[in-house]
Amino acid sequence: MTTSSTKRLLQALNKQELDRPPFWLMRQAGRYLPEYKQTRANAGSFLDLCYNPSLAEEVTLQPLRRYDLDAAILFADILLIPDALGQPLAYKEGEGPVLDPISSAKELAGLSVEKIHDRLNPVYETVNRLSSSLPDHCTLIGFAGAPWTVATYMVEGRGSKDYVAIKKWIYSDPDGFQKLMDILIFSTTEYLLKQVEAGAEVLQIFDTWAGVLPDVEFKKWVIEPTRKIIDAIRKIHPDLPIIGFPKGVGGNLIDFVKSTGVTAVSLDTATPLPWAAREIQPHVVVQGNLDPISLVIGGQAMVDRIHQILEELSGGAHIFNLGHGIIPQTPPENVALLAETLHNWKK
Ligand code: CP3
């Protein structure tokens, strides 16, 4: 990364002093925007949208036309990896993703790492298009799910409340489960490297369900795979900024930032900010952490909370974001108020 970048997000990731933090929002493209719903309806299925470079480019750009954001995040989904590996996947209305679950090492024979790029090529084409269509001040973020979170969907077959199926597997046959993780570590590394080749300037690794594991398993199935992916990427791109998002892990966040090699960490909504300023910010750049529900409510309560976050994290490098993704009930005008509040704030 060059220190002379004029892009605010890259400057923050480089720990440069700024008058205000850069900002972007997790799930900034999506169903809260009427124009997304329109494009989504024209695309057919959600997967058709993800694999259509011109429509995926369009929905990535939609939030930038409304708000002066400092970054765009590639429009895709963390479950494109199981899809590309050959595990049948569908997104069902009102239910979310549904996959044919895999629950033992024997069933891994059905997955194939050789041909993932054949399926994923349209995603790289989307990145390529965005790298020339984005406004100059905007940074392009590529992403993937972390192996643990992707595995939860592959093994449970859908979103889960208790993670019984995957925990049964990790406790009864850790060596067999490691084989699934190795497949995911390899394919996720390849996927992210291709995104960088196509023009992604920053990567974010989403580990939404990192918080359901006890300490020992957290190290083995969250920290280790993330560290391996980051090591492999840094061999080729030593200075590439990488943001981790292990959601809901409490005090284990300290170990995560010290052990994985992330440049920055996204703080979930529950993370206490004075603690993060003291324990996390001295090591890595922090991102976050407005409650997405505060963005649904809006008004002065949201503005006050935004100011509080800005003050509490103003002693070090900070990227403003939510503590989790925007939800479909969010009024678009509240996002405009958030953008205005951030642009008017000065350190
Ligand atoms: O941030 C962005 O705007 C980029 C696109 C993006 C999507 N999913 C699009 C999407 C990103 C970064 C993701 C990440 C993702 N996907 C995560 C990790 C982050 C998080 O929110 O926890 C997870 C766990 C998934 C898996 C997934 N995809 C679920 C559980 C669902 C169903 C729930 C839901 O929100 O509908 C999806 C579908 C999905 N991914 C949609 C979008 C816009 C909605 C699909 C639709 O339009 O019908």
mmCIF file of N, CA and C in Angstrom, residues 19-126:
data_model
loop_
_atom_site.group_PDB
_atom_site.id
_atom_site.type_symbol
_atom_site.label_atom_id
_atom_site.label_comp_id
_atom_site.label_asym_id
_atom_site.label_seq_id
_atom_site.Cartn_x
_atom_site.Cartn_y
_atom_site.Cartn_z
ATOM 1 N N ASP A 19 -8.945 13.939 9.522
ATOM 2 C CA ASP A 19 -9.871 14.843 10.218
ATOM 3 C C ASP A 19 -11.196 14.152 10.555
ATOM 4 N N ARG A 20 -11.601 13.189 9.730
ATOM 5 C CA ARG A 20 -12.744 12.352 10.090
ATOM 6 C C ARG A 20 -12.485 10.932 9.601
ATOM 7 N N PRO A 21 -13.049 9.923 10.266
ATOM 8 C CA PRO A 21 -12.810 8.556 9.800
ATOM 9 C C PRO A 21 -13.523 8.271 8.478
ATOM 10 N N PRO A 22 -12.976 7.367 7.660
ATOM 11 C CA PRO A 22 -13.715 6.916 6.485
ATOM 12 C C PRO A 22 -14.925 6.121 6.952
ATOM 13 N N PHE A 23 -15.916 5.983 6.082
ATOM 14 C CA PHE A 23 -17.009 5.096 6.454
ATOM 15 C C PHE A 23 -17.595 4.360 5.264
ATOM 16 N N TRP A 24 -18.045 3.163 5.557
ATOM 17 C CA TRP A 24 -18.848 2.349 4.647
ATOM 18 C C TRP A 24 -19.706 1.496 5.558
ATOM 19 N N LEU A 25 -20.665 0.780 5.005
ATOM 20 C CA LEU A 25 -21.599 0.043 5.851
ATOM 21 C C LEU A 25 -21.716 -1.397 5.383
ATOM 22 N N MET A 26 -21.600 -2.322 6.315
ATOM 23 C CA MET A 26 -21.770 -3.720 5.938
ATOM 24 C C MET A 26 -23.178 -3.905 5.385
ATOM 25 N N ARG A 27 -23.289 -4.628 4.289
ATOM 26 C CA ARG A 27 -24.545 -4.822 3.556
ATOM 27 C C ARG A 27 -25.116 -3.491 3.042
ATOM 28 N N GLN A 28 -24.223 -2.603 2.593
ATOM 29 C CA GLN A 28 -24.702 -1.298 2.121
ATOM 30 C C GLN A 28 -25.525 -1.404 0.843
ATOM 31 N N ALA A 29 -25.336 -2.489 0.084
ATOM 32 C CA ALA A 29 -26.222 -2.775 -1.046
ATOM 33 C C ALA A 29 -27.233 -3.807 -0.551
ATOM 34 N N GLY A 30 -28.489 -3.669 -0.941
ATOM 35 C CA GLY A 30 -29.436 -4.704 -0.502
ATOM 36 C C GLY A 30 -30.860 -4.226 -0.394
ATOM 37 N N ARG A 31 -31.659 -5.058 0.284
ATOM 38 C CA ARG A 31 -33.113 -4.917 0.192
ATOM 39 C C ARG A 31 -33.719 -3.662 0.812
ATOM 40 N N TYR A 32 -32.947 -2.871 1.590
ATOM 41 C CA TYR A 32 -33.516 -1.617 2.103
ATOM 42 C C TYR A 32 -33.624 -0.581 0.978
ATOM 43 N N LEU A 33 -32.954 -0.825 -0.165
ATOM 44 C CA LEU A 33 -32.996 0.117 -1.289
ATOM 45 C C LEU A 33 -34.001 -0.358 -2.348
ATOM 46 N N PRO A 34 -34.983 0.493 -2.712
ATOM 47 C CA PRO A 34 -35.951 0.082 -3.739
ATOM 48 C C PRO A 34 -35.282 -0.279 -5.069
ATOM 49 N N GLU A 35 -34.196 0.436 -5.413
ATOM 50 C CA GLU A 35 -33.525 0.141 -6.696
ATOM 51 C C GLU A 35 -32.864 -1.238 -6.679
ATOM 52 N N TYR A 36 -32.427 -1.700 -5.477
ATOM 53 C CA TYR A 36 -31.903 -3.074 -5.374
ATOM 54 C C TYR A 36 -33.020 -4.072 -5.647
ATOM 55 N N LYS A 37 -34.176 -3.846 -5.024
ATOM 56 C CA LYS A 37 -35.296 -4.794 -5.187
ATOM 57 C C LYS A 37 -35.688 -4.914 -6.660
ATOM 58 N N GLN A 38 -35.622 -3.773 -7.351
ATOM 59 C CA GLN A 38 -35.930 -3.759 -8.773
ATOM 60 C C GLN A 38 -34.922 -4.616 -9.569
ATOM 61 N N THR A 39 -33.635 -4.369 -9.348
ATOM 62 C CA THR A 39 -32.604 -5.128 -10.084
ATOM 63 C C THR A 39 -32.685 -6.610 -9.725
ATOM 64 N N ARG A 40 -32.915 -6.878 -8.435
ATOM 65 C CA ARG A 40 -33.018 -8.257 -7.942
ATOM 66 C C ARG A 40 -34.169 -8.980 -8.640
ATOM 67 N N ALA A 41 -35.293 -8.282 -8.824
ATOM 68 C CA ALA A 41 -36.452 -8.881 -9.502
ATOM 69 C C ALA A 41 -36.121 -9.168 -10.969
ATOM 70 N N ASN A 42 -35.393 -8.258 -11.605
ATOM 71 C CA ASN A 42 -35.020 -8.468 -13.007
ATOM 72 C C ASN A 42 -34.020 -9.605 -13.182
ATOM 73 N N ALA A 43 -33.198 -9.842 -12.140
ATOM 74 C CA ALA A 43 -32.125 -10.849 -12.260
ATOM 75 C C ALA A 43 -32.673 -12.265 -12.243
ATOM 76 N N GLY A 44 -33.846 -12.471 -11.611
ATOM 77 C CA GLY A 44 -34.343 -13.831 -11.410
ATOM 78 C C GLY A 44 -34.008 -14.240 -9.993
ATOM 79 N N SER A 45 -33.070 -15.174 -9.827
ATOM 80 C CA SER A 45 -32.739 -15.613 -8.463
ATOM 81 C C SER A 45 -31.587 -14.781 -7.899
ATOM 82 N N PHE A 46 -31.382 -14.895 -6.580
ATOM 83 C CA PHE A 46 -30.270 -14.189 -5.935
ATOM 84 C C PHE A 46 -28.927 -14.657 -6.512
ATOM 85 N N LEU A 47 -28.786 -15.958 -6.754
ATOM 86 C CA LEU A 47 -27.532 -16.454 -7.341
ATOM 87 C C LEU A 47 -27.325 -15.918 -8.756
ATOM 88 N N ASP A 48 -28.404 -15.814 -9.519
ATOM 89 C CA ASP A 48 -28.290 -15.225 -10.864
ATOM 90 C C ASP A 48 -27.748 -13.795 -10.770
ATOM 91 N N LEU A 49 -28.183 -13.081 -9.756
ATOM 92 C CA LEU A 49 -27.690 -11.709 -9.555
ATOM 93 C C LEU A 49 -26.193 -11.720 -9.222
ATOM 94 N N CYS A 50 -25.806 -12.605 -8.292
ATOM 95 C CA CYS A 50 -24.385 -12.674 -7.886
ATOM 96 C C CYS A 50 -23.480 -13.024 -9.067
ATOM 97 N N TYR A 51 -23.959 -13.867 -9.980
ATOM 98 C CA TYR A 51 -23.119 -14.340 -11.087
ATOM 99 C C TYR A 51 -23.321 -13.543 -12.378
ATOM 100 N N ASN A 52 -24.021 -12.406 -12.282
ATOM 101 C CA ASN A 52 -24.197 -11.558 -13.467
ATOM 102 C C ASN A 52 -23.348 -10.283 -13.282
ATOM 103 N N PRO A 53 -22.172 -10.197 -13.932
ATOM 104 C CA PRO A 53 -21.253 -9.078 -13.660
ATOM 105 C C PRO A 53 -21.885 -7.702 -13.865
ATOM 106 N N SER A 54 -22.737 -7.560 -14.871
ATOM 107 C CA SER A 54 -23.266 -6.220 -15.097
ATOM 108 C C SER A 54 -24.289 -5.843 -14.015
ATOM 109 N N LEU A 55 -25.144 -6.802 -13.606
ATOM 110 C CA LEU A 55 -26.121 -6.495 -12.547
ATOM 111 C C LEU A 55 -25.455 -6.418 -11.167
ATOM 112 N N ALA A 56 -24.457 -7.266 -10.924
ATOM 113 C CA ALA A 56 -23.749 -7.211 -9.632
ATOM 114 C C ALA A 56 -22.987 -5.892 -9.509
ATOM 115 N N GLU A 57 -22.419 -5.425 -10.627
ATOM 116 C CA GLU A 57 -21.746 -4.120 -10.625
ATOM 117 C C GLU A 57 -22.776 -3.028 -10.305
ATOM 118 N N GLU A 58 -23.917 -3.109 -10.975
ATOM 119 C CA GLU A 58 -24.979 -2.119 -10.772
ATOM 120 C C GLU A 58 -25.396 -2.042 -9.289
ATOM 121 N N VAL A 59 -25.665 -3.178 -8.649
ATOM 122 C CA VAL A 59 -26.132 -3.097 -7.247
ATOM 123 C C VAL A 59 -25.006 -2.679 -6.296
ATOM 124 N N THR A 60 -23.757 -2.967 -6.659
ATOM 125 C CA THR A 60 -22.640 -2.487 -5.827
ATOM 126 C C THR A 60 -22.597 -0.959 -5.845
ATOM 127 N N LEU A 61 -22.888 -0.381 -7.033
ATOM 128 C CA LEU A 61 -22.792 1.072 -7.190
ATOM 129 C C LEU A 61 -24.013 1.823 -6.638
ATOM 130 N N GLN A 62 -25.153 1.135 -6.505
ATOM 131 C CA GLN A 62 -26.389 1.826 -6.094
ATOM 132 C C GLN A 62 -26.238 2.658 -4.807
ATOM 133 N N PRO A 63 -25.680 2.106 -3.722
ATOM 134 C CA PRO A 63 -25.585 2.952 -2.508
ATOM 135 C C PRO A 63 -24.664 4.159 -2.698
ATOM 136 N N LEU A 64 -23.664 4.044 -3.604
ATOM 137 C CA LEU A 64 -22.729 5.165 -3.817
ATOM 138 C C LEU A 64 -23.401 6.335 -4.522
ATOM 139 N N ARG A 65 -24.465 6.034 -5.278
ATOM 140 C CA ARG A 65 -25.179 7.127 -5.955
ATOM 141 C C ARG A 65 -25.995 7.934 -4.956
ATOM 142 N N ARG A 66 -26.398 7.300 -3.875
ATOM 143 C CA ARG A 66 -27.200 7.999 -2.868
ATOM 144 C C ARG A 66 -26.347 8.672 -1.796
ATOM 145 N N TYR A 67 -25.252 8.010 -1.398
ATOM 146 C CA TYR A 67 -24.480 8.468 -0.226
ATOM 147 C C TYR A 67 -23.011 8.591 -0.588
ATOM 148 N N ASP A 68 -22.323 9.556 0.061
ATOM 149 C CA ASP A 68 -20.903 9.751 -0.219
ATOM 150 C C ASP A 68 -20.070 8.807 0.654
ATOM 151 N N LEU A 69 -20.056 7.539 0.270
ATOM 152 C CA LEU A 69 -19.329 6.518 1.042
ATOM 153 C C LEU A 69 -17.867 6.473 0.604
ATOM 154 N N ASP A 70 -16.990 6.024 1.502
ATOM 155 C CA ASP A 70 -15.561 5.955 1.173
ATOM 156 C C ASP A 70 -15.156 4.619 0.560
ATOM 157 N N ALA A 71 -16.081 3.654 0.528
ATOM 158 C CA ALA A 71 -15.738 2.350 -0.050
ATOM 159 C C ALA A 71 -16.967 1.695 -0.645
ATOM 160 N N ALA A 72 -16.701 0.786 -1.577
ATOM 161 C CA ALA A 72 -17.742 -0.087 -2.103
ATOM 162 C C ALA A 72 -17.324 -1.513 -1.774
ATOM 163 N N ILE A 73 -18.287 -2.351 -1.427
ATOM 164 C CA ILE A 73 -17.976 -3.767 -1.224
ATOM 165 C C ILE A 73 -18.607 -4.556 -2.357
ATOM 166 N N LEU A 74 -17.776 -5.382 -2.964
ATOM 167 C CA LEU A 74 -18.226 -6.277 -4.037
ATOM 168 C C LEU A 74 -19.578 -6.888 -3.670
ATOM 169 N N PHE A 75 -20.506 -6.931 -4.625
ATOM 170 C CA PHE A 75 -21.771 -7.614 -4.359
ATOM 171 C C PHE A 75 -21.633 -9.090 -4.710
ATOM 172 N N ALA A 76 -21.736 -9.924 -3.689
ATOM 173 C CA ALA A 76 -21.630 -11.380 -3.841
ATOM 174 C C ALA A 76 -22.170 -11.976 -2.547
ATOM 175 N N ASP A 77 -21.846 -13.207 -2.230
ATOM 176 C CA ASP A 77 -22.264 -13.779 -0.949
ATOM 177 C C ASP A 77 -21.206 -14.750 -0.452
ATOM 178 N N ILE A 78 -21.138 -14.930 0.868
ATOM 179 C CA ILE A 78 -20.125 -15.844 1.414
ATOM 180 C C ILE A 78 -20.378 -17.295 0.987
ATOM 181 N N LEU A 79 -21.601 -17.604 0.566
ATOM 182 C CA LEU A 79 -21.909 -19.004 0.235
ATOM 183 C C LEU A 79 -21.647 -19.347 -1.233
ATOM 184 N N LEU A 80 -21.031 -18.443 -1.984
ATOM 185 C CA LEU A 80 -20.643 -18.788 -3.353
ATOM 186 C C LEU A 80 -19.537 -19.842 -3.333
ATOM 187 N N ILE A 81 -18.764 -19.922 -2.253
ATOM 188 C CA ILE A 81 -17.702 -20.942 -2.179
ATOM 189 C C ILE A 81 -18.308 -22.363 -2.127
ATOM 190 N N PRO A 82 -19.219 -22.674 -1.193
ATOM 191 C CA PRO A 82 -19.839 -24.011 -1.268
ATOM 192 C C PRO A 82 -20.513 -24.261 -2.606
ATOM 193 N N ASP A 83 -21.154 -23.260 -3.163
ATOM 194 C CA ASP A 83 -21.794 -23.419 -4.476
ATOM 195 C C ASP A 83 -20.749 -23.802 -5.524
ATOM 196 N N ALA A 84 -19.604 -23.092 -5.528
ATOM 197 C CA ALA A 84 -18.557 -23.367 -6.523
ATOM 198 C C ALA A 84 -17.885 -24.727 -6.278
ATOM 199 N N LEU A 85 -17.910 -25.178 -5.015
ATOM 200 C CA LEU A 85 -17.338 -26.498 -4.698
ATOM 201 C C LEU A 85 -18.277 -27.634 -5.111
ATOM 202 N N GLY A 86 -19.514 -27.282 -5.465
ATOM 203 C CA GLY A 86 -20.450 -28.302 -5.946
ATOM 204 C C GLY A 86 -21.509 -28.723 -4.945
ATOM 205 N N GLN A 87 -21.669 -27.984 -3.828
ATOM 206 C CA GLN A 87 -22.735 -28.315 -2.872
ATOM 207 C C GLN A 87 -24.005 -27.548 -3.268
ATOM 208 N N PRO A 88 -25.102 -28.266 -3.590
ATOM 209 C CA PRO A 88 -26.307 -27.569 -4.037
ATOM 210 C C PRO A 88 -26.789 -26.516 -3.026
ATOM 211 N N LEU A 89 -27.094 -25.316 -3.532
ATOM 212 C CA LEU A 89 -27.457 -24.163 -2.704
ATOM 213 C C LEU A 89 -28.637 -23.435 -3.330
ATOM 214 N N ALA A 90 -29.604 -23.051 -2.495
ATOM 215 C CA ALA A 90 -30.698 -22.199 -2.978
ATOM 216 C C ALA A 90 -31.005 -21.168 -1.891
ATOM 217 N N TYR A 91 -31.475 -19.995 -2.314
ATOM 218 C CA TYR A 91 -31.909 -18.976 -1.347
ATOM 219 C C TYR A 91 -33.427 -18.958 -1.387
ATOM 220 N N LYS A 92 -34.053 -19.303 -0.253
ATOM 221 C CA LYS A 92 -35.518 -19.396 -0.240
ATOM 222 C C LYS A 92 -36.109 -18.158 0.418
ATOM 223 N N GLU A 93 -37.151 -17.637 -0.226
ATOM 224 C CA GLU A 93 -37.845 -16.445 0.257
ATOM 225 C C GLU A 93 -38.240 -16.616 1.730
ATOM 226 N N GLY A 94 -37.862 -15.675 2.573
ATOM 227 C CA GLY A 94 -38.240 -15.713 3.980
ATOM 228 C C GLY A 94 -37.476 -16.727 4.816
ATOM 229 N N GLU A 95 -36.575 -17.482 4.186
ATOM 230 C CA GLU A 95 -35.882 -18.541 4.912
ATOM 231 C C GLU A 95 -34.366 -18.385 4.857
ATOM 232 N N GLY A 96 -33.872 -17.714 3.810
ATOM 233 C CA GLY A 96 -32.428 -17.580 3.647
ATOM 234 C C GLY A 96 -31.839 -18.772 2.923
ATOM 235 N N PRO A 97 -30.505 -18.951 3.057
ATOM 236 C CA PRO A 97 -29.841 -19.999 2.284
ATOM 237 C C PRO A 97 -30.166 -21.411 2.768
ATOM 238 N N VAL A 98 -30.331 -22.331 1.829
ATOM 239 C CA VAL A 98 -30.574 -23.741 2.154
ATOM 240 C C VAL A 98 -29.619 -24.588 1.309
ATOM 241 N N LEU A 99 -28.870 -25.491 1.974
ATOM 242 C CA LEU A 99 -27.916 -26.361 1.274
ATOM 243 C C LEU A 99 -28.203 -27.813 1.638
ATOM 244 N N ASP A 100 -27.778 -28.764 0.779
ATOM 245 C CA ASP A 100 -27.857 -30.183 1.146
ATOM 246 C C ASP A 100 -26.739 -30.430 2.158
ATOM 247 N N PRO A 101 -27.078 -30.679 3.438
ATOM 248 C CA PRO A 101 -26.011 -30.687 4.448
ATOM 249 C C PRO A 101 -24.996 -31.824 4.285
ATOM 250 N N ILE A 102 -23.760 -31.507 4.679
ATOM 251 C CA ILE A 102 -22.662 -32.485 4.689
ATOM 252 C C ILE A 102 -22.343 -32.718 6.155
ATOM 253 N N SER A 103 -22.341 -33.967 6.623
ATOM 254 C CA SER A 103 -22.103 -34.099 8.060
ATOM 255 C C SER A 103 -20.983 -35.061 8.426
ATOM 256 N N SER A 104 -20.248 -35.570 7.425
ATOM 257 C CA SER A 104 -19.112 -36.429 7.770
ATOM 258 C C SER A 104 -18.051 -36.326 6.679
ATOM 259 N N ALA A 105 -16.824 -36.748 7.032
ATOM 260 C CA ALA A 105 -15.692 -36.644 6.096
ATOM 261 C C ALA A 105 -15.950 -37.451 4.824
ATOM 262 N N LYS A 106 -16.721 -38.542 4.941
ATOM 263 C CA LYS A 106 -17.017 -39.383 3.752
ATOM 264 C C LYS A 106 -17.684 -38.577 2.639
ATOM 265 N N GLU A 107 -18.522 -37.619 3.067
ATOM 266 C CA GLU A 107 -19.303 -36.851 2.080
ATOM 267 C C GLU A 107 -18.485 -35.771 1.373
ATOM 268 N N LEU A 108 -17.244 -35.570 1.814
ATOM 269 C CA LEU A 108 -16.419 -34.525 1.190
ATOM 270 C C LEU A 108 -16.023 -34.877 -0.241
ATOM 271 N N ALA A 109 -16.135 -36.143 -0.590
ATOM 272 C CA ALA A 109 -15.794 -36.581 -1.950
ATOM 273 C C ALA A 109 -16.642 -35.855 -2.990
ATOM 274 N N GLY A 110 -17.821 -35.402 -2.601
ATOM 275 C CA GLY A 110 -18.703 -34.692 -3.527
ATOM 276 C C GLY A 110 -18.242 -33.268 -3.833
ATOM 277 N N LEU A 111 -17.247 -32.764 -3.092
ATOM 278 C CA LEU A 111 -16.774 -31.392 -3.323
ATOM 279 C C LEU A 111 -15.540 -31.414 -4.211
ATOM 280 N N SER A 112 -15.428 -30.437 -5.097
ATOM 281 C CA SER A 112 -14.279 -30.425 -5.982
ATOM 282 C C SER A 112 -13.657 -29.023 -6.037
ATOM 283 N N VAL A 113 -12.381 -28.936 -5.606
ATOM 284 C CA VAL A 113 -11.715 -27.627 -5.587
ATOM 285 C C VAL A 113 -11.158 -27.230 -6.959
ATOM 286 N N GLU A 114 -11.029 -28.206 -7.844
ATOM 287 C CA GLU A 114 -10.334 -27.939 -9.120
ATOM 288 C C GLU A 114 -11.034 -26.893 -9.979
ATOM 289 N N LYS A 115 -12.364 -26.952 -9.970
ATOM 290 C CA LYS A 115 -13.074 -26.130 -10.957
ATOM 291 C C LYS A 115 -13.745 -24.898 -10.366
ATOM 292 N N ILE A 116 -13.376 -24.511 -9.144
ATOM 293 C CA ILE A 116 -14.117 -23.395 -8.531
ATOM 294 C C ILE A 116 -14.085 -22.120 -9.378
ATOM 295 N N HIS A 117 -12.942 -21.853 -10.028
ATOM 296 C CA HIS A 117 -12.863 -20.586 -10.766
ATOM 297 C C HIS A 117 -13.797 -20.553 -11.978
ATOM 298 N N ASP A 118 -14.086 -21.734 -12.542
ATOM 299 C CA ASP A 118 -15.043 -21.759 -13.668
ATOM 300 C C ASP A 118 -16.366 -21.142 -13.228
ATOM 301 N N ARG A 119 -16.794 -21.509 -12.013
ATOM 302 C CA ARG A 119 -18.057 -20.989 -11.495
ATOM 303 C C ARG A 119 -17.908 -19.536 -11.026
ATOM 304 N N LEU A 120 -16.731 -19.217 -10.449
ATOM 305 C CA LEU A 120 -16.543 -17.908 -9.799
ATOM 306 C C LEU A 120 -16.039 -16.810 -10.740
ATOM 307 N N ASN A 121 -15.688 -17.175 -11.961
ATOM 308 C CA ASN A 121 -15.172 -16.170 -12.904
ATOM 309 C C ASN A 121 -16.031 -14.911 -13.046
ATOM 310 N N PRO A 122 -17.377 -15.045 -13.097
ATOM 311 C CA PRO A 122 -18.191 -13.820 -13.212
ATOM 312 C C PRO A 122 -17.984 -12.860 -12.030
ATOM 313 N N VAL A 123 -17.668 -13.410 -10.857
ATOM 314 C CA VAL A 123 -17.421 -12.549 -9.688
ATOM 315 C C VAL A 123 -16.150 -11.731 -9.915
ATOM 316 N N TYR A 124 -15.111 -12.380 -10.464
ATOM 317 C CA TYR A 124 -13.864 -11.653 -10.730
ATOM 318 C C TYR A 124 -14.109 -10.581 -11.796
ATOM 319 N N GLU A 125 -14.991 -10.908 -12.737
ATOM 320 C CA GLU A 125 -15.341 -9.933 -13.778
ATOM 321 C C GLU A 125 -16.060 -8.723 -13.146
ATOM 322 N N THR A 126 -16.912 -8.977 -12.149
ATOM 323 C CA THR A 126 -17.577 -7.867 -11.441
ATOM 324 C C THR A 126 -16.530 -6.960 -10.780
#
